[in-house]
CSV table of C-alpha atoms in Angstrom, one decimal:
chain,number,residue,atom,x,y,z
A,364,MET,CA,0.0,0.0,0.0
A,365,SER,CA,2.8,2.4,0.9
A,366,LEU,CA,4.4,2.0,-2.6
A,367,ASP,CA,0.9,3.1,-4.2
A,368,ILE,CA,1.1,6.1,-2.0
A,369,LEU,CA,4.6,6.9,-3.4
A,370,LYS,CA,3.6,6.4,-7.0
A,371,LYS,CA,0.6,8.8,-6.4
A,372,GLN,CA,2.8,11.4,-4.7
A,373,LEU,CA,5.3,11.3,-7.7
A,374,LYS,CA,2.5,11.5,-10.1
A,375,GLU,CA,1.1,14.6,-8.4
A,376,SER,CA,4.7,16.0,-7.7
A,377,ARG,CA,3.8,16.3,-4.0
A,378,LEU,CA,6.6,14.7,-2.0
A,379,GLN,CA,7.2,14.3,1.6
A,380,ASN,CA,10.5,15.3,3.2
A,381,ILE,CA,11.4,12.0,4.6
A,382,TYR,CA,11.3,8.4,3.1
A,383,LEU,CA,12.5,5.1,4.3
A,384,PHE,CA,12.8,2.5,1.6
A,385,THR,CA,13.1,-1.1,2.9
A,386,GLY,CA,12.8,-4.6,1.5
A,387,ALA,CA,14.6,-7.1,-0.6
A,388,GLU,CA,14.0,-5.7,-4.1
A,389,GLU,CA,17.1,-3.5,-4.7
A,390,TYR,CA,16.0,-2.5,-8.2
A,391,LEU,CA,12.7,-0.8,-6.9
A,392,LYS,CA,14.6,1.1,-4.1
A,393,LYS,CA,17.1,2.5,-6.6
A,394,TYR,CA,14.4,3.1,-9.3
A,395,TYR,CA,12.2,5.1,-6.9
A,396,ALA,CA,15.0,7.1,-5.4
A,397,ASN,CA,16.2,8.1,-9.0
A,398,ALA,CA,12.6,9.1,-9.7
A,399,ILE,CA,12.5,11.5,-6.6
A,400,SER,CA,15.9,12.9,-7.7
A,401,ARG,CA,14.6,13.6,-11.2
A,402,LEU,CA,11.6,15.4,-9.9
A,403,ILE,CA,13.3,17.7,-7.5
A,404,ILE,CA,16.7,18.3,-8.8
A,405,GLN,CA,17.9,19.7,-12.2
A,406,GLU,CA,20.7,17.7,-13.8
A,407,GLU,CA,22.9,20.8,-14.1
A,408,ASN,CA,22.7,21.5,-10.4
A,409,LYS,CA,22.9,18.0,-9.2
A,410,GLU,CA,26.5,18.1,-8.0
A,411,PHE,CA,25.5,20.9,-5.5
A,412,ASN,CA,22.1,19.4,-4.4
A,413,TYR,CA,22.5,15.6,-4.3
A,414,ILE,CA,24.4,14.1,-1.2
A,415,TYR,CA,24.8,10.3,-1.2
A,416,PHE,CA,26.0,8.2,1.9
A,417,GLU,CA,26.6,4.5,1.8
A,418,GLY,CA,27.6,2.3,4.8
A,419,LYS,CA,28.0,3.2,8.3
A,420,THR,CA,27.3,6.9,8.5
A,421,GLU,CA,27.6,9.4,11.4
A,422,VAL,CA,24.4,11.1,12.5
A,423,GLU,CA,26.1,14.6,12.5
A,424,ALA,CA,27.0,14.1,8.8
A,425,ILE,CA,23.4,13.4,7.8
A,426,ILE,CA,22.1,16.3,9.8
A,427,SER,CA,24.7,18.9,8.7
A,428,ASN,CA,24.0,18.0,4.9
A,429,CYS,CA,20.3,18.1,5.5
A,430,GLU,CA,20.7,21.6,7.0
A,431,THR,CA,23.0,23.0,4.3
A,432,LEU,CA,20.8,25.3,1.9
A,433,PRO,CA,20.4,24.2,-1.8
A,434,MET,CA,22.2,26.0,-4.5
A,435,PHE,CA,20.4,27.3,-7.6
A,436,SER,CA,17.5,25.1,-6.6
A,437,ASP,CA,14.4,25.0,-4.3
A,438,LYS,CA,15.2,21.5,-3.2
A,439,LYS,CA,18.1,19.2,-2.3
A,440,LEU,CA,18.2,15.5,-1.9
A,441,VAL,CA,20.2,13.5,0.7
A,442,VAL,CA,20.3,9.7,0.3
A,443,ALA,CA,21.7,7.5,3.0
A,444,LYS,CA,21.9,3.8,2.2
A,445,ASN,CA,22.6,0.9,4.6
A,446,THR,CA,23.6,3.2,7.5
A,447,GLY,CA,23.1,0.7,10.2
A,448,LEU,CA,20.9,3.1,12.0
A,449,PHE,CA,17.8,1.0,11.8
A,450,LYS,CA,19.1,-2.2,13.4
A,451,GLY,CA,17.7,-2.4,16.9
A,452,LYS,CA,19.8,-3.6,19.9
A,453,LYS,CA,18.5,-5.9,22.4
A,454,GLY,CA,15.8,-4.4,24.5
A,455,GLU,CA,15.7,-1.3,22.3
A,456,THR,CA,12.1,-0.2,21.4
A,457,ALA,CA,10.4,3.2,20.7
A,458,ASP,CA,9.5,3.4,24.5
A,459,SER,CA,12.3,1.7,26.1
A,460,GLY,CA,14.5,4.8,26.5
A,461,THR,CA,17.8,2.7,25.6
A,462,ASP,CA,18.5,5.0,22.7
A,463,LYS,CA,18.3,8.2,24.8
A,464,LYS,CA,21.1,10.7,24.2
A,465,SER,CA,22.2,8.3,21.3
A,466,GLY,CA,22.8,9.4,17.6
A,467,LYS,CA,19.6,7.7,16.8
A,468,ASP,CA,17.7,9.6,19.3
A,469,LYS,CA,19.2,12.8,18.1
A,470,LEU,CA,18.3,12.0,14.5
A,471,ALA,CA,14.7,11.1,15.4
A,472,GLY,CA,14.4,14.5,17.1
A,473,TYR,CA,15.8,16.3,14.2
A,474,LEU,CA,13.6,14.6,11.7
A,475,GLU,CA,10.5,16.1,13.4
A,476,ASN,CA,11.7,19.5,12.2
A,477,ILE,CA,13.7,18.8,9.0
A,478,PRO,CA,13.9,21.8,6.7
A,479,ASP,CA,11.2,22.0,4.0
A,480,TYR,CA,13.9,22.4,1.3
A,481,THR,CA,15.5,18.9,2.1
A,482,CYS,CA,14.2,15.6,1.1
A,483,LEU,CA,15.9,12.9,2.8
A,484,ILE,CA,15.8,9.1,1.7
A,485,PHE,CA,17.1,6.2,3.8
A,486,ILE,CA,17.6,3.0,2.0
A,487,GLU,CA,17.8,-0.2,4.1
A,488,SER,CA,17.6,-3.9,3.5
A,489,GLU,CA,16.1,-4.6,6.8
A,490,ILE,CA,14.7,-2.5,9.7
A,491,ASP,CA,13.7,-3.0,13.3
A,492,LYS,CA,10.3,-1.6,13.4
A,493,ARG,CA,10.2,-1.4,17.2
A,494,ILE,CA,12.9,1.4,17.4
A,495,LYS,CA,12.2,5.1,17.9
A,496,LEU,CA,13.7,6.2,14.7
A,497,VAL,CA,11.4,4.0,12.5
A,498,ASN,CA,8.3,5.3,14.5
A,499,THR,CA,9.4,8.9,13.9
A,500,ILE,CA,9.7,8.3,10.2
A,501,LYS,CA,6.3,6.6,10.2
A,502,LYS,CA,4.9,9.8,11.9
A,503,CYS,CA,6.8,12.4,9.9
A,504,GLY,CA,7.4,10.7,6.6
A,505,LEU,CA,6.6,7.6,4.6
A,506,ILE,CA,8.1,4.1,4.9
A,507,VAL,CA,7.9,2.1,1.7
A,508,GLU,CA,8.5,-1.7,1.7
A,509,MET,CA,9.8,-2.8,-1.6
A,510,ASP,CA,9.9,-6.6,-1.5
A,511,TYR,CA,10.2,-9.1,-4.5
A,512,GLN,CA,7.1,-8.7,-6.8
A,513,LYS,CA,4.5,-11.2,-7.5
A,514,PRO,CA,5.4,-13.6,-10.4
A,515,ALA,CA,2.4,-12.5,-12.4
A,516,ASP,CA,3.4,-8.8,-12.1
A,517,LEU,CA,6.9,-9.7,-13.0
A,518,VAL,CA,5.8,-11.4,-16.2
A,519,LYS,CA,4.0,-8.2,-17.2
A,520,TRP,CA,7.0,-6.1,-16.4
A,521,VAL,CA,9.4,-8.5,-18.5
A,522,VAL,CA,7.2,-8.0,-21.5
A,523,LYS,CA,7.2,-4.3,-21.0
A,524,VAL,CA,11.0,-4.0,-20.7
A,525,PHE,CA,11.4,-6.1,-23.8
A,526,GLY,CA,8.9,-3.7,-25.6
A,527,SER,CA,11.2,-0.7,-24.6
A,528,TYR,CA,13.9,-2.5,-26.8
A,529,ASN,CA,11.3,-2.9,-29.6
A,530,LYS,CA,11.3,-6.6,-29.0
A,531,SER,CA,8.2,-8.8,-28.5
A,532,ILE,CA,7.8,-11.8,-26.3
A,533,ASP,CA,4.9,-14.0,-25.4
A,534,GLN,CA,3.6,-14.6,-21.8
A,535,MET,CA,4.9,-18.1,-21.9
A,536,THR,CA,8.5,-17.1,-22.6
A,537,ALA,CA,8.3,-14.2,-20.2
A,538,SER,CA,7.2,-16.5,-17.4
A,539,TYR,CA,10.1,-18.9,-18.2
A,540,ILE,CA,12.5,-16.1,-17.7
A,541,VAL,CA,10.8,-15.0,-14.5
A,542,GLU,CA,10.7,-18.5,-13.0
A,543,ASN,CA,14.5,-18.7,-13.6
A,544,SER,CA,15.3,-15.4,-11.8
A,545,GLU,CA,14.6,-16.0,-8.1
A,546,TYR,CA,12.1,-13.1,-8.8
A,547,SER,CA,14.8,-10.4,-8.6
A,548,MET,CA,14.3,-7.5,-11.0
A,549,THR,CA,18.0,-6.8,-11.2
A,550,GLU,CA,18.6,-10.4,-12.2
A,551,LEU,CA,15.7,-10.3,-14.8
A,552,LEU,CA,17.3,-7.1,-16.3
A,553,ASN,CA,20.6,-8.9,-16.8
A,554,GLU,CA,18.8,-11.7,-18.4
A,555,ILE,CA,16.8,-9.5,-20.7
A,556,ASP,CA,20.1,-7.7,-21.7
A,557,LYS,CA,21.7,-11.1,-22.5
A,558,LEU,CA,18.7,-12.1,-24.7
A,559,VAL,CA,18.4,-8.7,-26.5
A,560,ASN,CA,22.2,-8.9,-27.4
A,561,TYR,CA,21.8,-12.5,-28.4
A,562,VAL,CA,18.9,-12.1,-30.9
A,563,GLY,CA,20.3,-8.9,-32.3
A,564,ASN,CA,18.0,-7.3,-34.9
A,565,LYS,CA,15.4,-10.0,-34.5
A,566,ASN,CA,12.2,-8.6,-33.2
A,567,GLU,CA,10.6,-11.6,-31.5
A,568,ILE,CA,12.1,-13.5,-28.5
A,569,SER,CA,11.4,-17.3,-28.6
A,570,LEU,CA,11.1,-19.8,-25.7
A,571,LYS,CA,13.9,-21.8,-27.4
A,572,GLU,CA,16.2,-18.7,-27.4
A,573,ALA,CA,15.3,-17.9,-23.7
A,574,GLU,CA,16.2,-21.7,-22.7
A,575,MET,CA,19.6,-21.3,-24.6
A,576,VAL,CA,20.7,-18.0,-23.1
A,577,CYS,CA,19.1,-17.6,-19.6
A,578,ASN,CA,20.5,-19.1,-16.5
A,579,LYS,CA,18.9,-22.2,-15.3
A,580,THR,CA,17.9,-22.2,-11.5
A,581,ILE,CA,17.3,-25.1,-9.2
A,582,LYS,CA,13.6,-24.3,-9.7
A,583,SER,CA,13.8,-25.1,-13.4
A,584,ARG,CA,15.9,-28.3,-12.8
A,585,ILE,CA,13.1,-29.5,-10.3
A,586,PHE,CA,10.6,-29.1,-13.0
A,587,ASP,CA,12.7,-31.2,-15.3
A,588,LEU,CA,13.1,-33.8,-12.5
A,589,THR,CA,9.4,-34.1,-11.9
A,590,ASP,CA,8.7,-34.2,-15.7
A,591,ALA,CA,10.9,-37.2,-15.8
A,592,ILE,CA,9.3,-38.9,-12.8
A,593,SER,CA,5.9,-38.4,-14.4
A,594,GLU,CA,7.1,-39.9,-17.6
A,595,GLY,CA,8.3,-43.0,-15.8
A,596,ASN,CA,12.0,-42.2,-16.6
A,597,ASN,CA,13.6,-42.7,-13.3
A,598,SER,CA,17.1,-42.9,-14.8
A,599,ARG,CA,16.7,-39.5,-16.2
A,600,ALA,CA,15.3,-38.3,-12.9
A,601,LEU,CA,18.4,-39.7,-10.9
A,602,SER,CA,20.8,-38.2,-13.5
A,603,LEU,CA,19.2,-34.8,-13.0
A,604,LEU,CA,19.6,-35.3,-9.3
A,605,ASN,CA,23.3,-36.1,-9.8
A,606,ASP,CA,23.7,-32.9,-11.8
A,607,MET,CA,22.2,-30.9,-9.0
A,608,ALA,CA,24.5,-32.6,-6.5
A,609,ALA,CA,27.5,-31.8,-8.8
A,610,LEU,CA,26.4,-28.2,-8.7
A,611,LYS,CA,26.4,-28.2,-5.0
A,612,GLU,CA,22.7,-27.7,-4.6
A,613,PRO,CA,21.6,-28.3,-1.0
A,614,MET,CA,19.9,-31.7,-1.0
A,615,GLN,CA,17.5,-30.5,1.7
A,616,LYS,CA,16.4,-27.7,-0.5
A,617,VAL,CA,16.0,-30.1,-3.4
A,618,LEU,CA,13.8,-32.5,-1.4
A,619,PHE,CA,11.7,-29.6,-0.2
A,620,MET,CA,11.1,-28.3,-3.7
A,621,ILE,CA,10.1,-31.7,-5.0
A,622,ILE,CA,7.6,-32.1,-2.4
A,623,ARG,CA,6.2,-28.7,-2.9
A,624,GLN,CA,5.9,-29.5,-6.6
A,625,ILE,CA,4.1,-32.8,-5.8
A,626,ARG,CA,1.6,-30.8,-3.5
A,627,MET,CA,1.1,-28.3,-6.3
A,628,VAL,CA,0.3,-31.0,-8.9
A,629,TYR,CA,-2.0,-32.7,-6.3
A,630,ARG,CA,-4.0,-29.5,-5.9
A,631,ILE,CA,-4.3,-29.1,-9.7
A,632,LYS,CA,-5.6,-32.7,-9.9
A,633,GLN,CA,-8.1,-32.0,-7.0
A,634,LEU,CA,-9.3,-28.9,-8.9
A,635,ARG,CA,-9.7,-30.6,-12.3
A,636,LYS,CA,-11.6,-33.4,-10.6
A,637,GLN,CA,-14.1,-30.8,-9.3
A,638,GLY,CA,-14.6,-29.7,-12.9
A,639,VAL,CA,-12.4,-26.5,-12.8
A,640,ARG,CA,-10.9,-25.6,-16.1
A,641,GLU,CA,-7.1,-25.7,-16.5
A,642,ASP,CA,-6.6,-22.1,-17.0
A,643,ALA,CA,-9.0,-21.2,-14.1
A,644,ALA,CA,-7.1,-23.8,-11.8
A,645,ALA,CA,-3.8,-22.2,-12.7
A,646,LYS,CA,-5.1,-18.7,-12.0
A,647,GLN,CA,-6.6,-19.9,-8.6
A,648,LEU,CA,-3.2,-21.1,-7.6
A,649,GLY,CA,-1.5,-18.0,-8.8
A,650,LEU,CA,0.8,-19.9,-11.4
A,651,THR,CA,2.6,-18.2,-14.2
A,652,PRO,CA,2.0,-19.7,-17.7
A,653,PHE,CA,5.4,-21.5,-17.7
A,654,VAL,CA,4.7,-23.1,-14.3
A,655,ALA,CA,1.1,-23.8,-15.1
A,656,SER,CA,2.2,-25.8,-18.3
A,657,LYS,CA,4.8,-27.8,-16.5
A,658,VAL,CA,2.4,-28.6,-13.5
A,659,MET,CA,-0.4,-29.5,-16.0
A,660,ASN,CA,1.9,-31.7,-18.0
A,661,VAL,CA,2.9,-33.6,-14.8
A,662,SER,CA,-0.6,-33.9,-13.6
A,663,ARG,CA,-1.7,-35.6,-16.8
A,664,ASN,CA,0.8,-38.3,-16.3
A,665,LEU,CA,0.5,-39.1,-12.6
A,666,ASP,CA,-2.7,-40.6,-10.9
A,667,ILE,CA,-4.0,-38.8,-7.9
A,668,SER,CA,-3.3,-42.0,-5.8
A,669,VAL,CA,0.4,-41.8,-6.8
A,670,LEU,CA,0.5,-38.2,-5.6
A,671,GLU,CA,-1.3,-39.1,-2.3
A,672,LYS,CA,1.1,-41.9,-1.6
A,673,ALA,CA,4.1,-39.7,-2.4
A,674,MET,CA,3.0,-37.1,0.0
A,675,TYR,CA,2.4,-39.5,2.9
A,676,TYR,CA,5.7,-41.2,2.1
A,677,SER,CA,7.5,-37.8,2.2
A,678,LEU,CA,6.2,-37.4,5.7
A,679,GLU,CA,7.9,-40.7,6.7
A,680,LEU,CA,11.1,-39.7,4.8
A,681,ASP,CA,11.2,-36.3,6.8
A,682,GLU,CA,10.9,-38.3,10.2
A,683,SER,CA,13.7,-40.6,9.0
A,684,ILE,CA,15.9,-37.7,8.1
A,685,LYS,CA,15.3,-35.8,11.3
A,686,THR,CA,16.0,-39.0,13.5
A,687,GLY,CA,19.3,-39.5,11.5
A,688,LYS,CA,18.3,-42.8,9.8
A,689,MET,CA,18.9,-41.5,6.4
A,690,SER,CA,20.4,-38.6,4.4
A,691,ASP,CA,18.4,-36.1,2.3
A,692,ARG,CA,20.0,-37.6,-0.8
A,693,ILE,CA,18.8,-41.1,-0.1
A,694,ALA,CA,15.3,-39.9,0.8
A,695,ILE,CA,15.1,-38.1,-2.6
A,696,GLU,CA,16.1,-41.4,-4.4
A,697,LEU,CA,13.6,-43.4,-2.4
A,698,LEU,CA,10.9,-40.9,-3.2
A,699,ILE,CA,11.7,-41.0,-6.9
A,700,ALA,CA,11.7,-44.8,-6.8
A,701,SER,CA,8.3,-44.9,-5.0
A,702,MET,CA,6.7,-42.7,-7.6
A,703,GLY,CA,7.9,-44.9,-10.4
A,704,GLN,CA,6.4,-48.1,-9.0
A,705,LYS,CA,3.1,-49.1,-10.7
């Protein structure tokens, strides 16, 4: 919701004096900091009116730069990234008084009377919402959480970015790229750049080209593995497992993702049994086109009884792992073998 507020403020050119950007999506934090900069600072005066700090920063430095008058401009922008000021200490809360007379407390007091000509943006990966400084910004400014976006939204964004290069891409291919990105927009941009350079003057991006050029994540390899299981090709499934082991993929993570995939296929089977159409079932589960096609393909090849048995068996295997009776790798091999039994 706070991101929507920021978008509205930018559209109406009515900014607040203090912002705190937090969350895992670095691309969005950088994008909106730049958007604010473009709105309030002219490029020819940027060297006088744009101040940037990164890493551990003294409170006095932030305050003094906020106080300095802008030059040849009505506004100035101060950006402070990963300062360490928003990490709480044990027992530190807004009301605890543990940060009294500290730099954080001084900064919190200052922010309540920051000059109108200054826009201050804090950019942090994580914040402790209990501390006084965060509560002050919540009262006097705007806290914007910028986490990884939903896969469906990322697919639309990927199509839009390719369009800015005068390249077209269908939903299936865009979702393939998204599902191999860990949902990071920065990573997605790198993959887009690689594909644009690879196809050259060609206007349309194909799925085959994306498969050739883009990095393949563990998620994509799990899809291949479950495909092999559903086709009764256990030797290929074990070969893919060996490949993941060679790539040092954590076997615990591999097992978790296989089980999650089995559950997803089971849910699709249930919905289809209830008469829900494939596209409606995929939408209900929030699946992108690429994931939906993979899950549907597996669901057509596996009986619901096989999936139920696999889910129950996975619970037994989990217990055996926790009690030290077997390794994650052995558990995966046994699960693959059990699903291949007729």
